[in-house]
Amino acid sequence: MPSGGGAAATIVDPELLEDLEAVRSRGYAIDEEENEANVRCVGAVVRDASGTAVGAVSVAGLTLSLSQDDIPLLGPLVVAAAARVPAAIGRNV
């Protein structure tokens, strides 16, 4: 386990900077068993009217049912869902 806690797959420097750039580029983050073994997650930021991050939307599943092939399909759906959150709650969070 990396120092500072986390699961065995937790990303640590300088890999983190490369991963953050990939997240910015594609618009969503991927948790590949980094927080919990056998669990994969795809998440996107929820932004307020000024563009400030105020939350997130994610989909998680066991690696047996949520394959790596599903990620390119789910990513854009999660991004779209995150973009709809402010309107869905009736305000510009």
Backbone atoms as SQL, in Angstrom:
CREATE TABLE atoms (id INTEGER PRIMARY KEY, chain TEXT, resi INTEGER, resn TEXT, atom TEXT, x REAL, y REAL, z REAL);
INSERT INTO atoms VALUES
  (1, 'A', 1, 'MET', 'N', 0.855, -1.182, 0.000),
  (2, 'A', 1, 'MET', 'CA', 0.000, 0.000, 0.000),
  (3, 'A', 1, 'MET', 'C', 0.894, 1.236, 0.000),
  (4, 'A', 2, 'PRO', 'N', 0.561, 2.260, -0.794),
  (5, 'A', 2, 'PRO', 'CA', 1.361, 3.470, -0.828),
  (6, 'A', 2, 'PRO', 'C', 1.329, 4.185, 0.519),
  (7, 'A', 3, 'SER', 'N', 2.387, 4.942, 0.821),
  (8, 'A', 3, 'SER', 'CA', 2.372, 5.714, 2.057),
  (9, 'A', 3, 'SER', 'C', 1.251, 6.729, 1.990),
  (10, 'A', 4, 'GLY', 'N', 0.628, 7.002, 3.119),
  (11, 'A', 4, 'GLY', 'CA', -0.479, 7.946, 3.154),
  (12, 'A', 4, 'GLY', 'C', -1.825, 7.273, 3.023),
  (13, 'A', 5, 'GLY', 'N', -1.855, 5.950, 2.942),
  (14, 'A', 5, 'GLY', 'CA', -3.127, 5.233, 2.876),
  (15, 'A', 5, 'GLY', 'C', -3.568, 4.998, 1.452),
  (16, 'A', 6, 'GLY', 'N', -4.758, 4.472, 1.306),
  (17, 'A', 6, 'GLY', 'CA', -5.307, 4.187, -0.009),
  (18, 'A', 6, 'GLY', 'C', -5.108, 2.734, -0.380),
  (19, 'A', 7, 'ALA', 'N', -5.739, 2.359, -1.450),
  (20, 'A', 7, 'ALA', 'CA', -5.652, 0.986, -1.937),
  (21, 'A', 7, 'ALA', 'C', -4.342, 0.774, -2.684),
  (22, 'A', 8, 'ALA', 'N', -4.032, -0.456, -2.982),
  (23, 'A', 8, 'ALA', 'CA', -2.775, -0.789, -3.652),
  (24, 'A', 8, 'ALA', 'C', -2.623, -0.091, -4.999),
  (25, 'A', 9, 'ALA', 'N', -3.747, 0.203, -5.680),
  (26, 'A', 9, 'ALA', 'CA', -3.688, 0.839, -7.001),
  (27, 'A', 9, 'ALA', 'C', -3.762, 2.365, -6.939),
  (28, 'A', 10, 'THR', 'N', -3.716, 2.958, -5.726),
  (29, 'A', 10, 'THR', 'CA', -3.791, 4.410, -5.584),
  (30, 'A', 10, 'THR', 'C', -2.681, 5.076, -6.385),
  (31, 'A', 11, 'ILE', 'N', -3.046, 6.106, -7.141),
  (32, 'A', 11, 'ILE', 'CA', -2.078, 6.826, -7.962),
  (33, 'A', 11, 'ILE', 'C', -1.271, 7.773, -7.075),
  (34, 'A', 12, 'VAL', 'N', 0.047, 7.788, -7.254),
  (35, 'A', 12, 'VAL', 'CA', 0.920, 8.693, -6.515),
  (36, 'A', 12, 'VAL', 'C', 1.743, 9.492, -7.505),
  (37, 'A', 13, 'ASP', 'N', 2.369, 10.602, -7.027),
  (38, 'A', 13, 'ASP', 'CA', 3.188, 11.450, -7.901),
  (39, 'A', 13, 'ASP', 'C', 4.044, 10.623, -8.833),
  (40, 'A', 14, 'PRO', 'N', 4.586, 11.073, -9.886),
  (41, 'A', 14, 'PRO', 'CA', 4.140, 12.067, -10.861),
  (42, 'A', 14, 'PRO', 'C', 3.006, 11.530, -11.732),
  (43, 'A', 15, 'GLU', 'N', 2.693, 10.292, -11.501),
  (44, 'A', 15, 'GLU', 'CA', 1.596, 9.662, -12.229),
  (45, 'A', 15, 'GLU', 'C', 0.300, 10.447, -12.050),
  (46, 'A', 16, 'LEU', 'N', 0.129, 11.046, -10.877),
  (47, 'A', 16, 'LEU', 'CA', -1.080, 11.812, -10.580),
  (48, 'A', 16, 'LEU', 'C', -1.245, 12.977, -11.545),
  (49, 'A', 17, 'LEU', 'N', -0.186, 13.705, -11.801),
  (50, 'A', 17, 'LEU', 'CA', -0.265, 14.850, -12.710),
  (51, 'A', 17, 'LEU', 'C', -0.655, 14.418, -14.117),
  (52, 'A', 18, 'GLU', 'N', -0.116, 13.301, -14.571),
  (53, 'A', 18, 'GLU', 'CA', -0.470, 12.780, -15.895),
  (54, 'A', 18, 'GLU', 'C', -1.939, 12.366, -15.928),
  (55, 'A', 19, 'ASP', 'N', -2.398, 11.737, -14.845),
  (56, 'A', 19, 'ASP', 'CA', -3.792, 11.307, -14.773),
  (57, 'A', 19, 'ASP', 'C', -4.729, 12.509, -14.752),
  (58, 'A', 20, 'LEU', 'N', -4.382, 13.552, -14.014),
  (59, 'A', 20, 'LEU', 'CA', -5.225, 14.748, -13.963),
  (60, 'A', 20, 'LEU', 'C', -5.342, 15.404, -15.335),
  (61, 'A', 21, 'GLU', 'N', -4.269, 15.414, -16.096),
  (62, 'A', 21, 'GLU', 'CA', -4.323, 15.982, -17.446),
  (63, 'A', 21, 'GLU', 'C', -5.230, 15.140, -18.336),
  (64, 'A', 22, 'ALA', 'N', -5.189, 13.825, -18.189),
  (65, 'A', 22, 'ALA', 'CA', -6.074, 12.940, -18.967),
  (66, 'A', 22, 'ALA', 'C', -7.533, 13.177, -18.582),
  (67, 'A', 23, 'VAL', 'N', -7.805, 13.376, -17.297),
  (68, 'A', 23, 'VAL', 'CA', -9.169, 13.659, -16.826),
  (69, 'A', 23, 'VAL', 'C', -9.666, 14.951, -17.457),
  (70, 'A', 24, 'ARG', 'N', -8.850, 15.987, -17.431),
  (71, 'A', 24, 'ARG', 'CA', -9.244, 17.271, -18.039),
  (72, 'A', 24, 'ARG', 'C', -9.534, 17.110, -19.534),
  (73, 'A', 25, 'SER', 'N', -8.707, 16.338, -20.193),
  (74, 'A', 25, 'SER', 'CA', -8.837, 16.157, -21.631),
  (75, 'A', 25, 'SER', 'C', -10.120, 15.421, -22.012),
  (76, 'A', 26, 'ARG', 'N', -10.449, 14.341, -21.312),
  (77, 'A', 26, 'ARG', 'CA', -11.634, 13.561, -21.686),
  (78, 'A', 26, 'ARG', 'C', -12.903, 14.029, -20.998),
  (79, 'A', 27, 'GLY', 'N', -12.772, 14.788, -19.893),
  (80, 'A', 27, 'GLY', 'CA', -13.947, 15.342, -19.215),
  (81, 'A', 27, 'GLY', 'C', -14.492, 14.505, -18.072),
  (82, 'A', 28, 'TYR', 'N', -13.901, 13.360, -17.808),
  (83, 'A', 28, 'TYR', 'CA', -14.352, 12.512, -16.700),
  (84, 'A', 28, 'TYR', 'C', -13.164, 11.750, -16.115),
  (85, 'A', 29, 'ALA', 'N', -13.332, 11.367, -14.858),
  (86, 'A', 29, 'ALA', 'CA', -12.303, 10.620, -14.150),
  (87, 'A', 29, 'ALA', 'C', -12.651, 9.138, -14.116),
  (88, 'A', 30, 'ILE', 'N', -11.627, 8.329, -14.035),
  (89, 'A', 30, 'ILE', 'CA', -11.799, 6.881, -13.941),
  (90, 'A', 30, 'ILE', 'C', -11.085, 6.410, -12.678),
  (91, 'A', 31, 'ASP', 'N', -11.802, 5.701, -11.837),
  (92, 'A', 31, 'ASP', 'CA', -11.212, 5.064, -10.660),
  (93, 'A', 31, 'ASP', 'C', -11.098, 3.588, -10.986),
  (94, 'A', 32, 'GLU', 'N', -9.886, 3.170, -11.223),
  (95, 'A', 32, 'GLU', 'CA', -9.605, 1.789, -11.626),
  (96, 'A', 32, 'GLU', 'C', -9.095, 1.025, -10.408),
  (97, 'A', 33, 'GLU', 'N', -10.017, 0.697, -9.489),
  (98, 'A', 33, 'GLU', 'CA', -9.689, -0.032, -8.261),
  (99, 'A', 33, 'GLU', 'C', -8.721, 0.746, -7.371),
  (100, 'A', 34, 'GLU', 'N', -8.702, 2.083, -7.491),
  (101, 'A', 34, 'GLU', 'CA', -7.782, 2.898, -6.713),
  (102, 'A', 34, 'GLU', 'C', -8.275, 3.108, -5.287),
  (103, 'A', 35, 'ASN', 'N', -9.570, 3.145, -5.102),
  (104, 'A', 35, 'ASN', 'CA', -10.139, 3.367, -3.775),
  (105, 'A', 35, 'ASN', 'C', -10.556, 2.060, -3.115),
  (106, 'A', 36, 'GLU', 'N', -11.025, 1.130, -3.912),
  (107, 'A', 36, 'GLU', 'CA', -11.534, -0.148, -3.399),
  (108, 'A', 36, 'GLU', 'C', -11.214, -1.243, -4.410),
  (109, 'A', 37, 'ALA', 'N', -10.671, -2.331, -3.931),
  (110, 'A', 37, 'ALA', 'CA', -10.365, -3.453, -4.810),
  (111, 'A', 37, 'ALA', 'C', -11.639, -3.985, -5.459),
  (112, 'A', 38, 'ASN', 'N', -11.537, -4.338, -6.721),
  (113, 'A', 38, 'ASN', 'CA', -12.644, -4.921, -7.493),
  (114, 'A', 38, 'ASN', 'C', -13.790, -3.961, -7.772),
  (115, 'A', 39, 'VAL', 'N', -13.547, -2.661, -7.623),
  (116, 'A', 39, 'VAL', 'CA', -14.575, -1.658, -7.914),
  (117, 'A', 39, 'VAL', 'C', -13.998, -0.648, -8.896),
  (118, 'A', 40, 'ARG', 'N', -14.755, -0.375, -9.942),
  (119, 'A', 40, 'ARG', 'CA', -14.383, 0.580, -10.986),
  (120, 'A', 40, 'ARG', 'C', -15.413, 1.702, -10.954),
  (121, 'A', 41, 'CYS', 'N', -14.983, 2.932, -11.237),
  (122, 'A', 41, 'CYS', 'CA', -15.884, 4.091, -11.158),
  (123, 'A', 41, 'CYS', 'C', -15.560, 5.083, -12.269),
  (124, 'A', 42, 'VAL', 'N', -16.594, 5.741, -12.768),
  (125, 'A', 42, 'VAL', 'CA', -16.455, 6.819, -13.745),
  (126, 'A', 42, 'VAL', 'C', -17.181, 8.023, -13.153),
  (127, 'A', 43, 'GLY', 'N', -16.519, 9.176, -13.066),
  (128, 'A', 43, 'GLY', 'CA', -17.127, 10.345, -12.443),
  (129, 'A', 43, 'GLY', 'C', -16.850, 11.624, -13.205),
  (130, 'A', 44, 'ALA', 'N', -17.769, 12.583, -13.052),
  (131, 'A', 44, 'ALA', 'CA', -17.622, 13.893, -13.705),
  (132, 'A', 44, 'ALA', 'C', -18.016, 14.991, -12.726),
  (133, 'A', 45, 'VAL', 'N', -17.435, 16.140, -12.919),
  (134, 'A', 45, 'VAL', 'CA', -17.666, 17.279, -12.038),
  (135, 'A', 45, 'VAL', 'C', -19.001, 17.963, -12.332),
  (136, 'A', 46, 'VAL', 'N', -19.634, 18.463, -11.281),
  (137, 'A', 46, 'VAL', 'CA', -20.810, 19.328, -11.397),
  (138, 'A', 46, 'VAL', 'C', -20.309, 20.748, -11.156),
  (139, 'A', 47, 'ARG', 'N', -20.605, 21.646, -12.085),
  (140, 'A', 47, 'ARG', 'CA', -20.125, 23.028, -11.969),
  (141, 'A', 47, 'ARG', 'C', -21.293, 23.992, -11.810),
  (142, 'A', 48, 'ASP', 'N', -21.029, 25.070, -11.062),
  (143, 'A', 48, 'ASP', 'CA', -22.045, 26.113, -10.929),
  (144, 'A', 48, 'ASP', 'C', -21.981, 27.037, -12.144),
  (145, 'A', 49, 'ALA', 'N', -22.802, 28.075, -12.139),
  (146, 'A', 49, 'ALA', 'CA', -22.887, 28.988, -13.287),
  (147, 'A', 49, 'ALA', 'C', -21.556, 29.679, -13.591),
  (148, 'A', 50, 'SER', 'N', -20.698, 29.826, -12.582),
  (149, 'A', 50, 'SER', 'CA', -19.396, 30.473, -12.800),
  (150, 'A', 50, 'SER', 'C', -18.318, 29.491, -13.234),
  (151, 'A', 51, 'GLY', 'N', -18.658, 28.193, -13.262),
  (152, 'A', 51, 'GLY', 'CA', -17.690, 27.185, -13.663),
  (153, 'A', 51, 'GLY', 'C', -16.945, 26.559, -12.498),
  (154, 'A', 52, 'THR', 'N', -17.300, 26.954, -11.287),
  (155, 'A', 52, 'THR', 'CA', -16.660, 26.400, -10.100),
  (156, 'A', 52, 'THR', 'C', -17.194, 24.998, -9.817),
  (157, 'A', 53, 'ALA', 'N', -16.311, 24.084, -9.488),
  (158, 'A', 53, 'ALA', 'CA', -16.721, 22.720, -9.137),
  (159, 'A', 53, 'ALA', 'C', -17.459, 22.755, -7.800),
  (160, 'A', 54, 'VAL', 'N', -18.683, 22.199, -7.793),
  (161, 'A', 54, 'VAL', 'CA', -19.494, 22.194, -6.578),
  (162, 'A', 54, 'VAL', 'C', -19.965, 20.796, -6.189),
  (163, 'A', 55, 'GLY', 'N', -19.631, 19.803, -6.990),
  (164, 'A', 55, 'GLY', 'CA', -20.051, 18.434, -6.698),
  (165, 'A', 55, 'GLY', 'C', -19.588, 17.506, -7.796),
  (166, 'A', 56, 'ALA', 'N', -20.133, 16.303, -7.760),
  (167, 'A', 56, 'ALA', 'CA', -19.761, 15.304, -8.766),
  (168, 'A', 56, 'ALA', 'C', -20.884, 14.288, -8.935),
  (169, 'A', 57, 'VAL', 'N', -20.875, 13.636, -10.094),
  (170, 'A', 57, 'VAL', 'CA', -21.781, 12.533, -10.393),
  (171, 'A', 57, 'VAL', 'C', -20.888, 11.374, -10.802),
  (172, 'A', 58, 'SER', 'N', -21.205, 10.179, -10.311),
  (173, 'A', 58, 'SER', 'CA', -20.390, 9.030, -10.690),
  (174, 'A', 58, 'SER', 'C', -21.230, 7.769, -10.805),
  (175, 'A', 59, 'VAL', 'N', -20.675, 6.815, -11.513),
  (176, 'A', 59, 'VAL', 'CA', -21.253, 5.482, -11.645),
  (177, 'A', 59, 'VAL', 'C', -20.150, 4.519, -11.222),
  (178, 'A', 60, 'ALA', 'N', -20.487, 3.598, -10.326),
  (179, 'A', 60, 'ALA', 'CA', -19.508, 2.627, -9.857),
  (180, 'A', 60, 'ALA', 'C', -20.090, 1.228, -9.954),
  (181, 'A', 61, 'GLY', 'N', -19.217, 0.279, -10.129),
  (182, 'A', 61, 'GLY', 'CA', -19.655, -1.109, -10.176),
  (183, 'A', 61, 'GLY', 'C', -18.487, -2.043, -9.969),
  (184, 'A', 62, 'LEU', 'N', -18.805, -3.269, -9.682),
  (185, 'A', 62, 'LEU', 'CA', -17.762, -4.276, -9.545),
  (186, 'A', 62, 'LEU', 'C', -17.077, -4.476, -10.894),
  (187, 'A', 63, 'THR', 'N', -15.796, -4.725, -10.859),
  (188, 'A', 63, 'THR', 'CA', -15.048, -4.902, -12.099),
  (189, 'A', 63, 'THR', 'C', -15.570, -6.079, -12.918),
  (190, 'A', 64, 'LEU', 'N', -16.234, -7.016, -12.286),
  (191, 'A', 64, 'LEU', 'CA', -16.821, -8.144, -13.010),
  (192, 'A', 64, 'LEU', 'C', -17.980, -7.714, -13.902),
  (193, 'A', 65, 'SER', 'N', -18.702, -6.659, -13.483),
  (194, 'A', 65, 'SER', 'CA', -19.866, -6.216, -14.260),
  (195, 'A', 65, 'SER', 'C', -19.645, -4.899, -14.998),
  (196, 'A', 66, 'LEU', 'N', -18.708, -4.097, -14.548),
  (197, 'A', 66, 'LEU', 'CA', -18.388, -2.820, -15.200),
  (198, 'A', 66, 'LEU', 'C', -17.002, -2.966, -15.811),
  (199, 'A', 67, 'SER', 'N', -16.971, -3.314, -17.088),
  (200, 'A', 67, 'SER', 'CA', -15.690, -3.608, -17.735),
  (201, 'A', 67, 'SER', 'C', -15.005, -2.328, -18.214),
  (202, 'A', 68, 'GLN', 'N', -13.744, -2.441, -18.545),
  (203, 'A', 68, 'GLN', 'CA', -13.007, -1.310, -19.105),
  (204, 'A', 68, 'GLN', 'C', -13.605, -0.883, -20.440),
  (205, 'A', 69, 'ASP', 'N', -14.211, -1.805, -21.152),
  (206, 'A', 69, 'ASP', 'CA', -14.863, -1.474, -22.422),
  (207, 'A', 69, 'ASP', 'C', -16.091, -0.595, -22.217),
  (208, 'A', 70, 'ASP', 'N', -16.693, -0.640, -21.034),
  (209, 'A', 70, 'ASP', 'CA', -17.866, 0.182, -20.729),
  (210, 'A', 70, 'ASP', 'C', -17.504, 1.645, -20.480),
  (211, 'A', 71, 'ILE', 'N', -16.288, 1.907, -20.082),
  (212, 'A', 71, 'ILE', 'CA', -15.899, 3.258, -19.671),
  (213, 'A', 71, 'ILE', 'C', -16.078, 4.294, -20.779),
  (214, 'A', 72, 'PRO', 'N', -15.622, 4.056, -22.019),
  (215, 'A', 72, 'PRO', 'CA', -15.831, 5.063, -23.068),
  (216, 'A', 72, 'PRO', 'C', -17.315, 5.307, -23.376),
  (217, 'A', 73, 'LEU', 'N', -18.162, 4.341, -23.071),
  (218, 'A', 73, 'LEU', 'CA', -19.604, 4.516, -23.264),
  (219, 'A', 73, 'LEU', 'C', -20.227, 5.286, -22.102),
  (220, 'A', 74, 'LEU', 'N', -19.815, 4.956, -20.892),
  (221, 'A', 74, 'LEU', 'CA', -20.382, 5.592, -19.703),
  (222, 'A', 74, 'LEU', 'C', -19.859, 6.999, -19.469),
  (223, 'A', 75, 'GLY', 'N', -18.599, 7.249, -19.787),
  (224, 'A', 75, 'GLY', 'CA', -17.996, 8.556, -19.526),
  (225, 'A', 75, 'GLY', 'C', -18.827, 9.723, -20.035),
  (226, 'A', 76, 'PRO', 'N', -19.150, 9.761, -21.319),
  (227, 'A', 76, 'PRO', 'CA', -19.949, 10.876, -21.838),
  (228, 'A', 76, 'PRO', 'C', -21.345, 10.960, -21.202),
  (229, 'A', 77, 'LEU', 'N', -21.926, 9.823, -20.834),
  (230, 'A', 77, 'LEU', 'CA', -23.236, 9.834, -20.168),
  (231, 'A', 77, 'LEU', 'C', -23.141, 10.449, -18.777),
  (232, 'A', 78, 'VAL', 'N', -22.068, 10.150, -18.071),
  (233, 'A', 78, 'VAL', 'CA', -21.857, 10.722, -16.741),
  (234, 'A', 78, 'VAL', 'C', -21.608, 12.228, -16.856),
  (235, 'A', 79, 'VAL', 'N', -20.828, 12.638, -17.844),
  (236, 'A', 79, 'VAL', 'CA', -20.578, 14.066, -18.074),
  (237, 'A', 79, 'VAL', 'C', -21.894, 14.796, -18.358),
  (238, 'A', 80, 'ALA', 'N', -22.734, 14.208, -19.204),
  (239, 'A', 80, 'ALA', 'CA', -24.026, 14.822, -19.537),
  (240, 'A', 80, 'ALA', 'C', -24.927, 14.902, -18.304),
  (241, 'A', 81, 'ALA', 'N', -24.930, 13.856, -17.492),
  (242, 'A', 81, 'ALA', 'CA', -25.743, 13.870, -16.268),
  (243, 'A', 81, 'ALA', 'C', -25.256, 14.953, -15.317),
  (244, 'A', 82, 'ALA', 'N', -23.952, 15.088, -15.165),
  (245, 'A', 82, 'ALA', 'CA', -23.397, 16.120, -14.284),
  (246, 'A', 82, 'ALA', 'C', -23.781, 17.517, -14.764),
  (247, 'A', 83, 'ALA', 'N', -23.807, 17.716, -16.070),
  (248, 'A', 83, 'ALA', 'CA', -24.174, 19.027, -16.616),
  (249, 'A', 83, 'ALA', 'C', -25.639, 19.371, -16.369),
  (250, 'A', 84, 'ARG', 'N', -26.485, 18.357, -16.192),
  (251, 'A', 84, 'ARG', 'CA', -27.909, 18.593, -15.959),
  (252, 'A', 84, 'ARG', 'C', -28.275, 18.796, -14.494),
  (253, 'A', 85, 'VAL', 'N', -27.370, 18.519, -13.579),
  (254, 'A', 85, 'VAL', 'CA', -27.691, 18.613, -12.146),
  (255, 'A', 85, 'VAL', 'C', -28.190, 19.986, -11.731),
  (256, 'A', 86, 'PRO', 'N', -27.517, 21.076, -12.066),
  (257, 'A', 86, 'PRO', 'CA', -28.022, 22.389, -11.604),
  (258, 'A', 86, 'PRO', 'C', -29.461, 22.650, -12.021),
  (259, 'A', 87, 'ALA', 'N', -29.812, 22.368, -13.262),
  (260, 'A', 87, 'ALA', 'CA', -31.191, 22.581, -13.718),
  (261, 'A', 87, 'ALA', 'C', -32.158, 21.620, -13.025),
  (262, 'A', 88, 'ALA', 'N', -31.701, 20.395, -12.775),
  (263, 'A', 88, 'ALA', 'CA', -32.555, 19.395, -12.151),
  (264, 'A', 88, 'ALA', 'C', -32.937, 19.764, -10.724),
  (265, 'A', 89, 'ILE', 'N', -32.063, 20.481, -10.042),
  (266, 'A', 89, 'ILE', 'CA', -32.394, 20.897, -8.681),
  (267, 'A', 89, 'ILE', 'C', -32.967, 22.313, -8.643),
  (268, 'A', 90, 'GLY', 'N', -33.160, 22.879, -9.828),
  (269, 'A', 90, 'GLY', 'CA', -33.867, 24.154, -9.945),
  (270, 'A', 90, 'GLY', 'C', -33.083, 25.386, -9.574),
  (271, 'A', 91, 'ARG', 'N', -31.774, 25.320, -9.740),
  (272, 'A', 91, 'ARG', 'CA', -30.984, 26.516, -9.466),
  (273, 'A', 91, 'ARG', 'C', -29.635, 26.422, -10.133),
  (274, 'A', 92, 'ASN', 'N', -28.942, 27.536, -10.151),
  (275, 'A', 92, 'ASN', 'CA', -27.581, 27.586, -10.696),
  (276, 'A', 92, 'ASN', 'C', -26.596, 27.395, -9.561),
  (277, 'A', 93, 'VAL', 'N', -26.512, 26.171, -9.047),
  (278, 'A', 93, 'VAL', 'CA', -25.676, 25.875, -7.871),
  (279, 'A', 93, 'VAL', 'C', -24.383, 26.616, -7.853);
